[in-house]
Each structure stands twice: as structure tokens, then as C-alpha cells.
XYZ file of C-alpha atoms in Angstrom:
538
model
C 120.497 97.406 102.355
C 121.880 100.986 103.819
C 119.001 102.537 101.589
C 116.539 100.473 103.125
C 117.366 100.814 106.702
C 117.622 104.983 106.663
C 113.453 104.357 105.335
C 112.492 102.302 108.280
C 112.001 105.788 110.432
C 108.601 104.761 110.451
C 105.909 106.570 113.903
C 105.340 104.119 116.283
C 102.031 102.381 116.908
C 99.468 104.912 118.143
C 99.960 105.619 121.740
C 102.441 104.673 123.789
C 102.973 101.145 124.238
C 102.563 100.294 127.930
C 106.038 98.509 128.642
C 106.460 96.578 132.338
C 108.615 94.348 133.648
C 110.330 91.138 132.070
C 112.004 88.421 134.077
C 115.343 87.135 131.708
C 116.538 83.034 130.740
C 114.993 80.755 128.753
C 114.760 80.789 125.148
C 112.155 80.781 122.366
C 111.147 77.687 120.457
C 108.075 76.834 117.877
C 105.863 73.984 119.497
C 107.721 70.836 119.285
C 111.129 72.214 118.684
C 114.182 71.713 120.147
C 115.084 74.609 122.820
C 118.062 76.755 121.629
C 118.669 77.994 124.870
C 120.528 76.353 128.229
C 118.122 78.170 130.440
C 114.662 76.613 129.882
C 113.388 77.075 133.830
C 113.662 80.887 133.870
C 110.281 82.647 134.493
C 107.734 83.822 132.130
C 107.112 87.552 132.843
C 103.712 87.929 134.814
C 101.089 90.217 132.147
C 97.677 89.775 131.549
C 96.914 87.287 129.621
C 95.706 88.033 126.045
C 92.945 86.166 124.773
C 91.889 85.378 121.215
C 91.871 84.609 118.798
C 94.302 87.635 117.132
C 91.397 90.520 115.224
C 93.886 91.889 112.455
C 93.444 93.017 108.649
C 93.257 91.064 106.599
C 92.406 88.151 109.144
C 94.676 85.554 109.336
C 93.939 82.465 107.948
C 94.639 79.872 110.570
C 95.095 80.184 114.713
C 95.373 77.025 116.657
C 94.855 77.992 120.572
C 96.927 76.510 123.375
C 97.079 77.645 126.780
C 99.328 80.054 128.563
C 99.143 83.892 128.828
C 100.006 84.771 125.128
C 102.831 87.522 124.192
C 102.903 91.207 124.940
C 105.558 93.723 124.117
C 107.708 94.337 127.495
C 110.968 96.704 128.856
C 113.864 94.480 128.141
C 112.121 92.852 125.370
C 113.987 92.630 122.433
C 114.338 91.343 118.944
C 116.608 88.922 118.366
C 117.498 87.891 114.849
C 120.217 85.206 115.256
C 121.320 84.964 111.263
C 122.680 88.381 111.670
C 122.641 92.369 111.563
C 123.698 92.056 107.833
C 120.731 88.900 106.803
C 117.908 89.745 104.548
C 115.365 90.008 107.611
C 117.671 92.920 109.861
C 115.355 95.304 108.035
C 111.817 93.791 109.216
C 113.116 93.339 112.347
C 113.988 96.903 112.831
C 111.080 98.176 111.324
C 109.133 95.900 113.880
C 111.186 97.357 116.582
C 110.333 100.935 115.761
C 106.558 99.830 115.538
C 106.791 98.245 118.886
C 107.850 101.259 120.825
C 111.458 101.310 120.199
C 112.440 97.682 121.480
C 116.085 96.376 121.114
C 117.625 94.346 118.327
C 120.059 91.816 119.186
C 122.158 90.376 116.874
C 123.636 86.448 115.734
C 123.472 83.367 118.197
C 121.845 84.961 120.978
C 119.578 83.379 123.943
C 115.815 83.896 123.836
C 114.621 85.326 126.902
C 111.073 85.335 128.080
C 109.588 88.476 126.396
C 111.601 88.913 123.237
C 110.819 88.085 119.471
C 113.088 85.588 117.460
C 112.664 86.833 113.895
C 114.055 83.392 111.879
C 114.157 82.298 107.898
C 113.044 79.090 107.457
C 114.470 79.161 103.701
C 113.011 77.595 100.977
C 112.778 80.840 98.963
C 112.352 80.265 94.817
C 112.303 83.686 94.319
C 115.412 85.862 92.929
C 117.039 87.110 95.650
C 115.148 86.237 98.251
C 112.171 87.252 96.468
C 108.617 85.978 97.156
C 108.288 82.914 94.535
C 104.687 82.270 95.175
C 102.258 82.900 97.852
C 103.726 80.310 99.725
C 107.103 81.983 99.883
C 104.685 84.495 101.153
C 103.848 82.690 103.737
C 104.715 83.196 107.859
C 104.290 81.230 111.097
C 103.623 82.926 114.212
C 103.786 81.212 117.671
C 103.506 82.515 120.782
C 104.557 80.338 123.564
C 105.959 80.636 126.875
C 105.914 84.049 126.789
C 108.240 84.038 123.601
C 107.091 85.201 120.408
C 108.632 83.627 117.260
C 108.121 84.370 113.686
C 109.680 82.337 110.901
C 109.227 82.749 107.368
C 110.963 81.452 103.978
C 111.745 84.681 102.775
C 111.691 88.341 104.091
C 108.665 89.424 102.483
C 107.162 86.758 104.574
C 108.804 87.642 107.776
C 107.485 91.438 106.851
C 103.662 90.289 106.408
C 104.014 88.601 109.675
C 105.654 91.868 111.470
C 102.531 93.563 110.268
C 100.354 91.142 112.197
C 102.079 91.663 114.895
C 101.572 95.293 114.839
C 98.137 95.322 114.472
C 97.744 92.635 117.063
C 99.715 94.676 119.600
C 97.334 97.627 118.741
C 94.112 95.786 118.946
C 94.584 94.053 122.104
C 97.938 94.313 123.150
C 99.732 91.224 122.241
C 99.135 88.072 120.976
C 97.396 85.153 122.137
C 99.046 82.041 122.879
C 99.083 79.484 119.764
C 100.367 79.424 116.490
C 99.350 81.542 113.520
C 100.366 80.003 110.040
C 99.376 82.784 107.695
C 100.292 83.842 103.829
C 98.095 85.337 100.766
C 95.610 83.973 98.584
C 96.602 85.830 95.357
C 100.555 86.971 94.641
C 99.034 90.090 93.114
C 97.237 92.391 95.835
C 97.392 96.345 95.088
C 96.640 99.947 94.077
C 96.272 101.270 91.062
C 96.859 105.180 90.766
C 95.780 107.907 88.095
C 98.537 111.077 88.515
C 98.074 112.259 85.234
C 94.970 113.462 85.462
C 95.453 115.062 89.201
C 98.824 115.638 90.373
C 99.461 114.132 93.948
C 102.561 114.727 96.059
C 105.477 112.538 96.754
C 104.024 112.390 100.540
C 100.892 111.755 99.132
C 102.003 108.927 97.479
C 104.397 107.702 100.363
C 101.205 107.419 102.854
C 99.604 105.444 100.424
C 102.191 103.185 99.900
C 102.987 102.861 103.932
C 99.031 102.182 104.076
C 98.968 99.140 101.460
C 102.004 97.858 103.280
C 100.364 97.407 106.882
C 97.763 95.681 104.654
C 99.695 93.210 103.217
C 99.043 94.838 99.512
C 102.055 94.775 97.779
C 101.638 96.529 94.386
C 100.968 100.696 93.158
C 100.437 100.899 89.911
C 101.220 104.763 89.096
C 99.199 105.618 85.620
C 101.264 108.966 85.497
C 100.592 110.124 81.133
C 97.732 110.787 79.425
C 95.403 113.449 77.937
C 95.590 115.957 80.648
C 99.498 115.601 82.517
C 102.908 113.753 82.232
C 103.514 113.414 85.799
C 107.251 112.346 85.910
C 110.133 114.327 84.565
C 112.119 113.652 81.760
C 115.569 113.521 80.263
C 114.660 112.859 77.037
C 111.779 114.806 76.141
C 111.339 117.364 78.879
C 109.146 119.380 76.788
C 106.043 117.471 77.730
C 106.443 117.192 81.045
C 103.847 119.213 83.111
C 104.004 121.829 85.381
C 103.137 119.833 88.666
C 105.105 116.439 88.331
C 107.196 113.883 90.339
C 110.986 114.602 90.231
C 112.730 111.200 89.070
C 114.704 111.707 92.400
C 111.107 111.713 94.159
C 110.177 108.509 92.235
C 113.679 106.894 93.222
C 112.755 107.622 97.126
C 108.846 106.374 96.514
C 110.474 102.489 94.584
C 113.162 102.797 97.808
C 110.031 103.339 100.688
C 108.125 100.389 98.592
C 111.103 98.196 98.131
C 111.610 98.414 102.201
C 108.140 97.827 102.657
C 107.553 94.867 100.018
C 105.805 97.647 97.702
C 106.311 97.409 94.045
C 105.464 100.340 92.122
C 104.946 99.157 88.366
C 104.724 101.982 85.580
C 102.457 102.838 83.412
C 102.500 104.785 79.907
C 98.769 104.051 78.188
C 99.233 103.676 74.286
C 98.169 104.052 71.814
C 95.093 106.203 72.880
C 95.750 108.451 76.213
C 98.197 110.456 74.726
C 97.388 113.686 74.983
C 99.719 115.334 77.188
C 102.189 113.853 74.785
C 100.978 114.895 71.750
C 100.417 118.386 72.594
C 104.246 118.815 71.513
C 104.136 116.540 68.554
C 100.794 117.629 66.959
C 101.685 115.860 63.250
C 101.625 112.987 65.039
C 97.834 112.565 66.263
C 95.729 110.231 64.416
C 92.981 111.925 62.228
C 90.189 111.029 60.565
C 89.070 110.680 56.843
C 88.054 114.629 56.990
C 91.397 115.703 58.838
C 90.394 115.943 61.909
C 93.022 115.427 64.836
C 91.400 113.188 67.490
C 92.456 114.463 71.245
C 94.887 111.674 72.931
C 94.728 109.716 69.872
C 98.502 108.936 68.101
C 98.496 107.762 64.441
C 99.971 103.911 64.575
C 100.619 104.217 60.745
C 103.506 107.189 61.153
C 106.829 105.031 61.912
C 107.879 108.466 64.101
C 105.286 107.582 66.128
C 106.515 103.955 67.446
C 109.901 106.011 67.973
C 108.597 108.626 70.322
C 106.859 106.148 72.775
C 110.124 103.698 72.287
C 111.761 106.460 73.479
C 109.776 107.140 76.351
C 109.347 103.569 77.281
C 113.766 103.027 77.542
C 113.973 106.528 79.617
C 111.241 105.118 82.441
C 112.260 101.510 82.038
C 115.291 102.782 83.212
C 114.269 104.318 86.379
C 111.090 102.036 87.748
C 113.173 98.461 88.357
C 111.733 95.147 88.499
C 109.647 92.765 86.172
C 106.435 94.899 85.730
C 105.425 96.953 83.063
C 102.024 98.184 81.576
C 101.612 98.977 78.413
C 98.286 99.938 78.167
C 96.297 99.393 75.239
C 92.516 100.907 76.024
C 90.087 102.990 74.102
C 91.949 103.915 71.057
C 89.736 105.793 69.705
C 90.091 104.565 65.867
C 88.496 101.487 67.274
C 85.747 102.849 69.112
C 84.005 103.870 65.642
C 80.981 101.899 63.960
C 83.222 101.705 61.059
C 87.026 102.267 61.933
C 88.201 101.597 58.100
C 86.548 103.693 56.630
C 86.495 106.593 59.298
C 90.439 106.169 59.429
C 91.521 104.894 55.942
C 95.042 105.613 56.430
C 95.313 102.785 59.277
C 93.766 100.429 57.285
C 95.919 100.480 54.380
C 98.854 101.007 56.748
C 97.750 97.727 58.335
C 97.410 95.828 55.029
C 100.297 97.048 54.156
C 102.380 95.832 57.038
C 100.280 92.300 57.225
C 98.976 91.905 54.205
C 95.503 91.472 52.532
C 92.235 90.925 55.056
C 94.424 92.916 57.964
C 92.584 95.457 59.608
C 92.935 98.050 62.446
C 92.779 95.982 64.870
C 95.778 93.331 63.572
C 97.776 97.425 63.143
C 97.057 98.515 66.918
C 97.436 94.845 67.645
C 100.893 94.862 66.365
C 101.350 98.031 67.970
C 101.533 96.681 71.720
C 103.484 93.981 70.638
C 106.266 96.215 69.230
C 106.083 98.175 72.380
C 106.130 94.925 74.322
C 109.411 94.006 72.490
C 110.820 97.309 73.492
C 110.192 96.983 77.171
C 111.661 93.449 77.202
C 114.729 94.242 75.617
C 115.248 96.872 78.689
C 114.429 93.751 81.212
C 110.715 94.007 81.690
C 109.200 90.256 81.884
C 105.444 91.028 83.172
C 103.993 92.984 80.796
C 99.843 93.587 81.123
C 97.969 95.985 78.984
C 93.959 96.881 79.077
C 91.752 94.027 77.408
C 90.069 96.332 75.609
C 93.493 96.598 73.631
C 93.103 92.439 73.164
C 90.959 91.523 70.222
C 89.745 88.035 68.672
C 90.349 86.567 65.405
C 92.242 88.515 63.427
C 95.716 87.678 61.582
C 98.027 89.408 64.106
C 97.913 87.622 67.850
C 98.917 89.595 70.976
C 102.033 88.576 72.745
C 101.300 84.847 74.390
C 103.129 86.365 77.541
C 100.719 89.457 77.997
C 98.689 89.568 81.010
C 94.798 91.030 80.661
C 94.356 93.803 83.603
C 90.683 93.089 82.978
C 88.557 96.230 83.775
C 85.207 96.301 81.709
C 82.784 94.001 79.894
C 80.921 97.332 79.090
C 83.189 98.591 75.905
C 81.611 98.011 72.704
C 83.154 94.415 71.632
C 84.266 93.795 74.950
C 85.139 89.850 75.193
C 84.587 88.169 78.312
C 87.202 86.713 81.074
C 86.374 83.705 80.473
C 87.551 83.945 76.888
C 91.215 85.283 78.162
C 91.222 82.207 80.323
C 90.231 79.632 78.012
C 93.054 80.688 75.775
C 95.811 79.700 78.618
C 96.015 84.511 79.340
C 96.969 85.125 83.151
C 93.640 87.650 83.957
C 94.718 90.771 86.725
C 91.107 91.887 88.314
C 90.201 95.514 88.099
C 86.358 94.993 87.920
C 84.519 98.202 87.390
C 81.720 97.271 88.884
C 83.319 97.173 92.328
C 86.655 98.365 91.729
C 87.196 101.709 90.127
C 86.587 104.235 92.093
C 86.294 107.669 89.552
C 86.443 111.366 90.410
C 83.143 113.064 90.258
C 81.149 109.698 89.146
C 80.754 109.761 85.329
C 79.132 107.860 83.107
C 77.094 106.285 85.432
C 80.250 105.399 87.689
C 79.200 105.602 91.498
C 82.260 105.564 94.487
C 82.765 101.748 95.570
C 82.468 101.108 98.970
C 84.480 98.489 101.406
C 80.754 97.139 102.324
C 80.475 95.711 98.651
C 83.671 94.542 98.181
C 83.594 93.135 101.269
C 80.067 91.014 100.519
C 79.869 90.399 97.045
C 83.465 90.375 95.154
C 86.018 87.777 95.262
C 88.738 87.667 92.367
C 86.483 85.709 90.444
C 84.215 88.213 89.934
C 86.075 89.996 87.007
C 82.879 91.289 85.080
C 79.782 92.209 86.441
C 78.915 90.681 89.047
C 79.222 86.892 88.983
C 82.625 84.842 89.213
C 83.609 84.223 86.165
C 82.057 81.006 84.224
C 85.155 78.792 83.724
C 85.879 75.177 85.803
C 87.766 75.880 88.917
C 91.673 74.677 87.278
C 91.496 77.844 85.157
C 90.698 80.120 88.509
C 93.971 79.385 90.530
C 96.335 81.859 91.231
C 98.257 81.265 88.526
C 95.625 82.310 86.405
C 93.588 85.113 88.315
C 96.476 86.361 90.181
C 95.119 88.725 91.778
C 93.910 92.314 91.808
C 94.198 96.170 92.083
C 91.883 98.699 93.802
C 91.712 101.972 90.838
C 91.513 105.676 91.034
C 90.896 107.912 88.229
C 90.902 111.267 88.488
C 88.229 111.665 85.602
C 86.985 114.951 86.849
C 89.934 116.353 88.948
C 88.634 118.473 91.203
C 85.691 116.739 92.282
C 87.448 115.649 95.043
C 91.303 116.713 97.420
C 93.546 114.294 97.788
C 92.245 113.836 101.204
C 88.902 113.287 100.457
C 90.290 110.802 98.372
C 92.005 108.916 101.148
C 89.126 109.041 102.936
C 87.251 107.833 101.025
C 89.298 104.798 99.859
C 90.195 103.498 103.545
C 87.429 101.118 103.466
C 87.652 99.545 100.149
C 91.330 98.791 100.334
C 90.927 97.109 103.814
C 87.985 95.329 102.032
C 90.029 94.303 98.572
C 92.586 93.350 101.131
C 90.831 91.077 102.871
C 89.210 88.866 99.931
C 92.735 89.032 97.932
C 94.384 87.290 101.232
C 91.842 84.507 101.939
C 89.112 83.344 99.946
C 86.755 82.234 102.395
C 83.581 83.955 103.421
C 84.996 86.314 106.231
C 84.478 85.622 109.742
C 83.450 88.897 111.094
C 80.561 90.758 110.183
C 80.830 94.087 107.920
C 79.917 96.326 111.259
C 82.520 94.129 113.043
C 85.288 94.229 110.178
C 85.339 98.146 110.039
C 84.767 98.552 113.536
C 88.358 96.565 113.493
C 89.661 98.702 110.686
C 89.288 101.891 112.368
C 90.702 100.417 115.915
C 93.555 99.915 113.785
């Protein structure tokens, strides 16, 4: 909790936050409950009155009107959390303060005057500790009544999402308007996925970014930190192929401490076993080579048992530091599978894999097998959401991948790519990272162009997980507990085509976009001109 609270030193809402007068008494109560306070006649504070209904990002999904002048933030206004300084919510409710100009935090059974918040759990949680559940334990409510403003919520990331409502509202125009919001995500899984291997980005890189997915109500960073051309996190256990510009594990610790405050989870990944490269520089008898003895860049030879033991090793050092459920283990474009004709171009994985499974295997059931083993490996360390590339999940076969493995689906353009539809049939949760709309690639190879929010915005939904059209399955196979959700990528194919502030340029849009369709499903109200008008008000 102490760690959390020294990260809320967030700046304050743009400008300073015009604070007047505020009369004192009666306390705060959602419509049609029963007033906590004995002072119910005291005067509403006299502000203009904010009209509707609330403009934020993502939009939220239900306002009901009522009449009355709305909330805006006041002097003497205050946030009162009455379940105490040392409850799950103090931290939102400071945070909230900060962003609200510095406003006061009372503590415990306190009276709601005219003017303040009441930050309240409603409880209800499912979730370990507190933890968001489901979407509904993502959930918030949001009223705004007799110039009170309370926000309940089942769990704290709930009472978080609805603090960054607030926020935005209080930038956009003001305050709030008087009604009730009742607000919470679409999709559990809303997020970012990062490529610091192949560029190096600093820790206050990174920290902006994950502050920025936070005020959207994103709540994932995937950080994609080995492969071919950097290891981008220091290590204990194998220091040698760490490179020159990497993340201190001390700097990681502070980036899973700023996510943890801010409902951020930051999920590793360490790609295998193709996207080696940075790795395999210091272990060169260990990269896979073909019939005529050539070593294949990135590439690490799944029939050498030292091989499994190297990325085991690797896999226990980082499990170690990154905590939480989520791992990824990879899985894409090995490249002994990307030949016409992998036996025979790579003859020591195939009789590696009939040797291991037996006659009719093949390298697919070997690199198959692979994943699982490393799957095994991360579970024994605690890991119990493990997703890897579904270009590393293959049909038939005599080896199965891991029942429990989710597909972060990114392609139907591989060679032998299966379709979504496929994953779903066969009971797979799918993670969206559609190509097509969201990948957005250094320097645009291959025929990649930079996505833009406009598209997004328009003409992808999480359905759409190949191509362009939702995916053909009936609608009981769609649910969130089947498309979960989705993550906006950047790969750094060709480093320097772009700074790292060119790149958050250039992302703003998109992630405000992805936001928006991962939080309600609905054709958005506002118009693309209006919806990025609103994003850069805010």
C-alpha cells in the first residue's frame, strides 16, 4: 500500500482548476438512498450548472439525466472515503485528489457536505484480493446529485476507472452533469503491446505510456523485451546477453509498481523458439541449422536438450520479477516451419521429434511440445494465463497444445495460418492483435502501413480478428470469455525509422480508438471529427 501511495505524485489536470466557494451540511446519497447525514437542508453551493451528457474517452456507456446543476470541483471540497485511510480505495481517492487540484481527503464516518466526493465499495468483488473478477467487478456508478458527487464500485479497479471519468469530465467541461453514470468495460482484456528489443525505450518512456493507457481505462502492457536484435532487461543469471541499452530490474520493479497503482499489468514476454537472436549470439552451438550446416539467425535447435535448459532458465529468473498470472510464451515464425519442406530441410528435428513421440511425429508435434514444456515451466513458478502466437498453434498432429493456452491472434497471412474461428470452435480463449488494424510497424515493411485511430475507430470491433470481417462463428462463442479482448502492437521492425516521440505521436489516436471499441461495443455516438476533437481537449 506505502509503495503505491509514494506513485500517486501524479501533475494535476491541465490548468488550474477554477475553485470557488462551497456552502457546508448535508450529505451525499445515490438516488433513492437513505441520507447518511443529519443535515439534509444545508445549501447546495451556487456554480454554473453543467450540462450533458458527460464527453469522456472511452464514452460511458449509460447516463440517465435528472435535473439540478450537476457537480463541479470547489474550495472546501473534499474526498471523503468513509471505510478508511487504510481500505483498498485510499489510493484512488488520493490519486483523484491530486488530479482535481489538490482537494482534501477525509477519512472514516464522515458527513457529506455539498461539494465533496464520497468514494464507496459496494463489494461484491470475486477477484483475489480485491481484484477485478470480470468486467462487472469492473464496473462503477457515478451520481451526481445535490451538488454531491458519489462514486461506488465493487472493487478498486472499479472505483479507479470511475476516478478517470471524473477527470476527464472535469477537464472537458468542468464537472459533471447531474444524473447517474453506470459504467464498466466490454472486454477484461484492453492494452498495449510493446517491442523493446528491437529499439530500446526508457523507463520514462515506458512510465508515460503506461500513465496514458491508465486515463484510458486500458489496463494491460505487454513488454516483448528479447529477440534477434536486444535483451532489454538485465539479468542475474545470464548477464552475458544482456544488451548495452536495457531496463535495470530495479527500473522494471518501479514500471509493475506505477502499473499496479494505476490498474496496469505489465505481462512479459520471451518469444521462443524463433526470435532468439540476441540470445543466441552467446550460445552459438545452440542455433538450429539446416541439412547443409547452416546456422539460421534467431532460430534455436528444439532437438538439443541444452536448449530447453537455457530458456527454462531464463523463464524462472523473469518469472520471478514480473508478478501476476500472465505470461507469453511466444511461439511465432520458427523458422524450421516456415520451409516448403521442414523435414527434409532440418532432418535433425524430425528424427528428434519421432524420437520423442514416436513414428508419424513431425516438426510441428517437436516445436509443439516445445511450448508446452515451456508452459509447464512458467506454471510451476505461478503463471496461470499463458498465450503464445497462433502461428506457434498447429492442427492435427499427435502432440496437442496446452488446453489452457490462449491464441494472441495476429495474422491469417502466414503460410498455414488457421483461422479464428478454428481456435474458437475448439473451446481456445482468442486475444485480438489483428494486423490489419492493429500493428503498427517501424518503417512499414512488407506491405505494413501505420494504423490510424480513424480505422479502428470505423471498421474494427474485437470480432474482427483477421482481415477484415468479424469472425464467422454464432454469437455464444464471441463473449468475453472467449474474445477477451485486445492489444494495440508496436514493433520496432526497422528501428530508426521513427524516435520514440514520433512514436507517441503517432499512436495517440489509435489507442483512444482501440479504447473506445474494447469498452463498449456499440456503434459510437460521436462522429470520428467529434471523437478526436474530444481526444485532444483531453
Amino acid at each position: 500500500m506505502e509503495a503505491r501511495r509514494a506513485l500517486l505524485a501524479v501533475p494535476v489536470l491541465a490548468g488550474a482548476l477554477a475553485l470557488g466557494g462551497c456552502a457546508q451540511g448535508a450529505d451525499s446519497q445515490a438516488p433513492g438512498a437513505a441520507p447518511s447525514s443529519s443535515s439534509p437542508a444545508a445549501p447546495i453551493p451556487s456554480w454554473a450548472k453543467v450540462t450533458g451528457p458527460p464527453h469522456i474517452v472511452p464514452a460511458v456507456r449509460d447516463f440517465r439525466p435528472a435535473n439540478g446543476i450537476g457537480w463541479r470541483p470547489t474550495k472546501g471540497a473534499r474526498i471523503v472515503v468513509p471505510a478508511g485511510e487504510k481500505s483498498t480505495v485510499a489510493d484512488e481517492a488520493q490519486l483523484m485528489a491530486k488530479d482535481l487540484g489538490g482537494l482534501a481527503v477525509v477519512w472514516g464516518n464522515q458527513d457529506v457536505r455539498p461539494g465533496d466526493v464520497e468514494v464507496k465499495l459496494s463489494g461484491g468483488a470475486k477477484g483475489p484480493d480485491n481484484a477485478p473478477g470480470s468486467t462487472v467487478d469492473e464496473s462503477y456508478t457515478l451520481a451526481a446529485r445535490g451538488g454531491r458527487l458519489t462514486l461506488t464500485a465493487p472493487t478498486d479497479a472499479g472505483v479507479f476507472y470511475g476516478t478517470r471519468t471524473v477527470k476527464q469530465a472535469v477537464r472537458n467541461a468542468g464537472g459533471l452533469p447531474e444524473g447517474t453514470i453506470e459504467d464498466g468495460p466490454d472486454r477484461p482484456q484492453r492494452g498495449m503491446l510493446l517491442d523493446n528489443a528491437r529499439k530500446s525505450f526508457t523507463a520514462d518512456w515506458i512510465e508515460a505510456r503506461i500513465r496514458q493507457l491508465a486515463d484510458l481505462k486500458l489496463n494491460q502492457l505487454q513488454l516483448h523485451f528479447s529477440d534477434d536484435q536486444g535483451f532489454r532487461i538485465q539479468s542475474d543469471s545470464h548477464p552475458d546477453i544482456v544488451s548495452a541499452d536495457h531496463l535495470t530490474k530495479d527500473q522494471v520493479r518501479h514500471l509493475i509498481k506505477v502499473g499496479q497503482s494505476l490498474h496496469v499489468t505489465l505481462i512479459p514476454e520471451i518469444d521462443s523458439p524463433g526470435h532468439l537472436g540476441a540470445v543466441l549470439d552467446h550460445y552459438p552451438d545452440l542455433r538450429l541449422r539446416n541439412a547443409s550446416g547452416t546456422p539460421l539467425r534467431g532460430a534455436i535447435d528444439i532437438s538439443n536438450p541444452q536448449a530447453g535448459a537455457l530458456i527454462d532458465s531464463l523463464l524462472k529468473e523473469y518469472a520471478q520479477l514480473f508478478p501476476g498470472p500472465y505470461w507469453h510464451l511466444g511461439g511465432d515464425e520458427y523458422q524450421a516451419l516456415m520451409s516448403s519442406d521442414p523435414e527434409a530441410r532440418y532432418p535433425q528435428l524430425a528424427r528428434a521429434a519421432q524420437d520423442k513421440y514416436g513414428p508419424g511425429a513431425t516438426i510441428k508435434d517437436l516445436a509443439t511440445g516445445w511450448l508446452n514444456d515451456r508452459q509447464k515451466t512458467v506454471q510451476a513458478a505461478g503463471k496461470t494465463r499463458i498465450e503464445a502466437w497462433n502461428d506457434g498453434f498447429f492442427a492435427g498432429g499427435k502432440v496437442a497444445a496446452d488446453k489452457n493456452r490462449t491464441v494472441a491472434y495476429w495474422t491469417g497471412k502466414e503460410i498455414g495460418a488457421r483461422d479464428p474461428a478454428e481456435f474458437l470452435r475448439e473451446g481456445r480463449t482468442v486475444l485480438n492483435l489483428n494486423d490489419e488494424f492493429l500493428y503498427y510497424v517501424l518503417g512499414e515493411p512488407n506491405n505494413f502501413t501505420y494504423p490510424t485511430g480513424e480505422r479502428i475507430y470505423k471498421s474494427w470491433t474485437p470480432l474482427v480478428l483477421r482481415h477484415t470481417s468479424p469472425v464467422s462463428v454464432p454469437s455464444s462463442l464471441t463473449g468475453a470469455d472467449r474474445i477477451p479482448g485486445a492489444r494495440f502492437a508496436i514493433w520496432n521492425d526497422r528501428a530508426q525509422a521513427q524516435t520514440a516521440q514520433q512514436i507517441a505521436a503517432g499512436i495517440r489516436m489509435p489507442l483512444a480508438a482501440l479504447a473506445q471499441k474494447t469498452w463498449d461495443p456499440r456503434t459510437p455516438a460521436l462522429s470520428w471529427p467529434d471523437f478526436k476533437a474530444l481526444v485532444n481537449r483531453l
